[in-house]
mmCIF file of C-alpha atoms in Angstrom:
data_model
loop_
_atom_site.group_PDB
_atom_site.id
_atom_site.type_symbol
_atom_site.label_atom_id
_atom_site.label_comp_id
_atom_site.label_asym_id
_atom_site.label_seq_id
_atom_site.Cartn_x
_atom_site.Cartn_y
_atom_site.Cartn_z
ATOM 1 C CA ALA R 1 27.471 -95.365 67.902
ATOM 2 C CA ARG R 2 28.435 -93.072 65.066
ATOM 3 C CA LYS R 3 30.504 -94.266 62.179
ATOM 4 C CA PRO R 4 33.436 -92.050 61.280
ATOM 5 C CA CYS R 5 33.176 -90.236 57.955
ATOM 6 C CA THR R 6 35.153 -91.748 55.162
ATOM 7 C CA PRO R 7 37.422 -89.128 53.596
ATOM 8 C CA LEU R 8 37.054 -88.523 49.873
ATOM 9 C CA PRO R 9 39.910 -89.785 47.737
ATOM 10 C CA SER R 10 42.515 -87.090 47.227
ATOM 11 C CA ASN R 11 43.169 -85.895 43.698
ATOM 12 C CA LYS R 12 45.734 -83.385 44.904
ATOM 13 C CA GLY R 13 43.061 -80.618 44.891
ATOM 14 C CA THR R 14 43.480 -79.523 41.301
ATOM 15 C CA LEU R 15 40.671 -78.357 39.052
ATOM 16 C CA HIS R 16 41.788 -80.861 36.415
ATOM 17 C CA SER R 17 41.153 -83.698 38.821
ATOM 18 C CA THR R 18 37.492 -82.694 39.347
ATOM 19 C CA PRO R 19 35.158 -85.142 37.590
ATOM 20 C CA ASN R 20 33.436 -83.799 34.455
ATOM 21 C CA TYR R 21 29.949 -84.612 35.776
ATOM 22 C CA PHE R 22 30.504 -81.935 38.469
ATOM 23 C CA PHE R 23 30.379 -79.205 35.792
ATOM 24 C CA GLN R 24 27.767 -80.818 33.581
ATOM 25 C CA ARG R 25 24.750 -79.404 35.430
ATOM 26 C CA PHE R 26 25.863 -75.846 34.633
ATOM 27 C CA SER R 27 25.782 -76.355 30.896
ATOM 28 C CA ASP R 28 22.552 -78.237 30.362
ATOM 29 C CA LYS R 29 19.533 -76.847 28.468
ATOM 30 C CA PRO R 30 17.429 -75.830 31.526
ATOM 31 C CA PHE R 31 20.280 -73.669 32.796
ATOM 32 C CA LYS R 32 20.681 -71.947 29.416
ATOM 33 C CA ARG R 33 16.902 -71.332 29.263
ATOM 34 C CA ILE R 34 16.902 -69.786 32.756
ATOM 35 C CA GLN R 35 19.967 -67.718 31.901
ATOM 36 C CA LYS R 36 18.229 -66.360 28.772
ATOM 37 C CA GLN R 37 15.096 -65.480 30.785
ATOM 38 C CA LEU R 38 17.199 -63.586 33.344
ATOM 39 C CA GLU R 39 18.988 -61.663 30.599
ATOM 40 C CA GLN R 40 15.613 -60.671 29.086
ATOM 41 C CA GLU R 41 14.291 -59.585 32.498
ATOM 42 C CA ASN R 42 17.425 -57.495 33.121
ATOM 43 C CA HIS R 43 17.008 -55.822 29.720
ATOM 44 C CA GLU R 44 13.311 -55.125 30.378
ATOM 45 C CA ASP R 45 14.191 -53.769 33.824
ATOM 46 C CA GLU R 46 16.776 -51.409 32.286
ATOM 47 C CA GLU R 47 14.073 -50.017 29.999
ATOM 48 C CA ASN R 48 11.962 -49.136 33.060
ATOM 49 C CA HIS R 49 14.645 -47.109 34.820
ATOM 50 C CA ILE R 50 14.166 -43.449 35.556
ATOM 51 C CA LEU R 51 17.508 -41.691 35.881
ATOM 52 C CA CYS R 52 19.012 -38.527 37.309
ATOM 53 C CA LYS R 53 19.185 -36.070 34.405
ATOM 54 C CA VAL R 54 22.622 -34.820 35.509
ATOM 55 C CA CYS R 55 24.604 -38.035 36.121
ATOM 56 C CA GLU R 56 22.271 -40.775 34.759
ATOM 57 C CA HIS R 57 22.244 -42.590 38.115
ATOM 58 C CA LYS R 58 19.297 -44.996 38.484
ATOM 59 C CA ILE R 59 16.711 -43.284 40.701
ATOM 60 C CA THR R 60 13.486 -45.280 40.398
ATOM 61 C CA SER R 61 11.407 -47.112 37.782
ATOM 62 C CA HIS R 62 8.063 -46.813 36.007
ATOM 63 C CA PRO R 63 6.418 -49.578 38.086
ATOM 64 C CA LYS R 64 7.036 -47.419 41.202
ATOM 65 C CA LYS R 65 4.724 -44.646 39.929
ATOM 66 C CA ILE R 66 1.743 -44.124 42.250
ATOM 67 C CA GLU R 67 -1.261 -41.873 42.562
ATOM 68 C CA VAL R 68 -1.468 -39.524 45.535
ATOM 69 C CA ASN R 69 -4.674 -37.550 46.028
ATOM 70 C CA GLY R 70 -6.037 -39.195 42.886
ATOM 71 C CA GLN R 71 -3.205 -38.451 40.462
ATOM 72 C CA TYR R 72 0.418 -39.286 39.654
ATOM 73 C CA GLN R 73 1.443 -35.846 38.401
ATOM 74 C CA HIS R 74 1.064 -32.574 40.352
ATOM 75 C CA VAL R 75 2.023 -28.932 39.797
ATOM 76 C CA PHE R 76 2.857 -26.824 42.860
ATOM 77 C CA THR R 77 4.350 -23.411 43.600
ATOM 78 C CA ASN R 78 6.647 -22.988 46.603
ATOM 79 C CA PRO R 79 6.605 -19.883 48.859
ATOM 80 C CA SER R 80 9.441 -18.335 46.793
ATOM 81 C CA GLY R 81 7.329 -18.559 43.630
ATOM 82 C CA PHE R 82 9.134 -21.483 41.962
ATOM 83 C CA VAL R 83 6.782 -23.826 40.086
ATOM 84 C CA TYR R 84 7.457 -27.557 40.227
ATOM 85 C CA GLU R 85 5.862 -30.359 38.231
ATOM 86 C CA ILE R 86 6.346 -33.534 40.228
ATOM 87 C CA GLY R 87 5.555 -37.207 39.818
ATOM 88 C CA CYS R 88 4.785 -39.495 42.759
ATOM 89 C CA PHE R 89 6.715 -42.724 43.370
ATOM 90 C CA SER R 90 6.402 -45.361 46.072
ATOM 91 C CA LEU R 91 10.160 -45.909 46.139
ATOM 92 C CA ALA R 92 13.288 -44.171 44.851
ATOM 93 C CA ASN R 93 16.311 -46.226 45.887
ATOM 94 C CA GLY R 94 18.598 -43.856 43.981
ATOM 95 C CA CYS R 95 17.733 -40.976 46.323
ATOM 96 C CA VAL R 96 19.130 -39.976 49.671
ATOM 97 C CA ASN R 97 16.806 -38.019 51.974
ATOM 98 C CA GLN R 98 18.233 -34.914 53.609
ATOM 99 C CA GLY R 99 17.017 -32.546 56.308
ATOM 100 C CA THR R 100 14.622 -32.638 59.221
ATOM 101 C CA PRO R 101 11.034 -33.579 58.286
ATOM 102 C CA SER R 102 8.857 -30.448 58.147
ATOM 103 C CA LEU R 103 5.125 -29.855 57.887
ATOM 104 C CA GLU R 104 5.746 -26.207 56.943
ATOM 105 C CA TYR R 105 4.415 -25.417 53.443
ATOM 106 C CA THR R 106 3.712 -29.093 52.736
ATOM 107 C CA TRP R 107 1.933 -29.806 49.471
ATOM 108 C CA PHE R 108 0.342 -32.965 50.850
ATOM 109 C CA GLY R 109 -1.733 -32.403 54.012
ATOM 110 C CA GLY R 110 -0.514 -34.412 57.006
ATOM 111 C CA TYR R 111 2.765 -35.368 55.286
ATOM 112 C CA ALA R 112 6.078 -33.927 56.449
ATOM 113 C CA TRP R 113 8.700 -33.425 53.732
ATOM 114 C CA ARG R 114 12.457 -33.784 53.425
ATOM 115 C CA PHE R 115 14.685 -33.067 50.439
ATOM 116 C CA ALA R 116 15.328 -36.017 48.095
ATOM 117 C CA LEU R 117 18.747 -35.818 46.437
ATOM 118 C CA CYS R 118 20.448 -38.029 43.871
ATOM 119 C CA SER R 119 22.637 -40.361 45.925
ATOM 120 C CA ASN R 120 25.369 -40.113 43.276
ATOM 121 C CA CYS R 121 25.693 -36.393 42.391
ATOM 122 C CA PHE R 122 23.442 -34.862 45.115
ATOM 123 C CA MET R 123 21.252 -32.999 42.607
ATOM 124 C CA HIS R 124 17.953 -31.897 44.169
ATOM 125 C CA LEU R 125 15.421 -34.305 42.656
ATOM 126 C CA GLY R 126 12.395 -33.580 44.833
ATOM 127 C CA TRP R 127 11.033 -34.457 48.230
ATOM 128 C CA PHE R 128 10.304 -37.463 50.388
ATOM 129 C CA TYR R 129 6.922 -37.189 52.121
ATOM 130 C CA GLN R 130 6.141 -39.136 55.272
ATOM 131 C CA SER R 131 3.224 -39.520 57.626
ATOM 132 C CA GLY R 132 3.823 -42.115 60.315
ATOM 133 C CA SER R 133 4.901 -45.294 58.547
ATOM 134 C CA ASP R 134 3.476 -44.120 55.184
ATOM 135 C CA GLY R 135 5.779 -42.365 52.739
ATOM 136 C CA PHE R 136 6.341 -41.579 49.058
ATOM 137 C CA TYR R 137 8.561 -39.512 46.802
ATOM 138 C CA GLY R 138 7.491 -36.418 44.873
ATOM 139 C CA LEU R 139 10.206 -36.069 42.223
ATOM 140 C CA ILE R 140 10.715 -33.069 39.944
ATOM 141 C CA LEU R 141 10.002 -34.429 36.475
ATOM 142 C CA GLU R 142 12.318 -32.043 34.614
ATOM 143 C CA ASN R 143 15.255 -33.310 36.723
ATOM 144 C CA LEU R 144 14.687 -36.915 35.629
ATOM 145 C CA ALA R 145 15.510 -38.800 32.434
ATOM 146 C CA GLN R 146 14.021 -42.050 31.203
ATOM 147 C CA ASN R 147 16.116 -44.936 29.936
ATOM 148 C CA PHE R 148 14.567 -46.071 26.643
#
């Protein structure tokens, strides 16, 4: 047979009636050390951000740089004659992909492309390339700013 739970003594539910030891664990040295480490990591992470040049929205970060076809940076000319210098990134959470994937005039064989826009101001930042479950971003370097 189960024993009924014994209710806790009522202190009228006020914050002042909460025992001090309840809050003690949030102010001890290990917590302050962890808090300092998290603040340092956040600062280091901010230094790695790559931003939209127009609105300074966070687009991606330096650790997301990848090599495609043996290099990170590529220079291509589109059918209209515009030259683009792009960098390749595994992820760009600050982008929204727009349009139907197309293999027409692709710069990366076997990869369909879609436009990659800043999800804040909708500036054209480059393209998202996909082939099956594999994908990456080719972002126009002159449309990006780095947070130093």
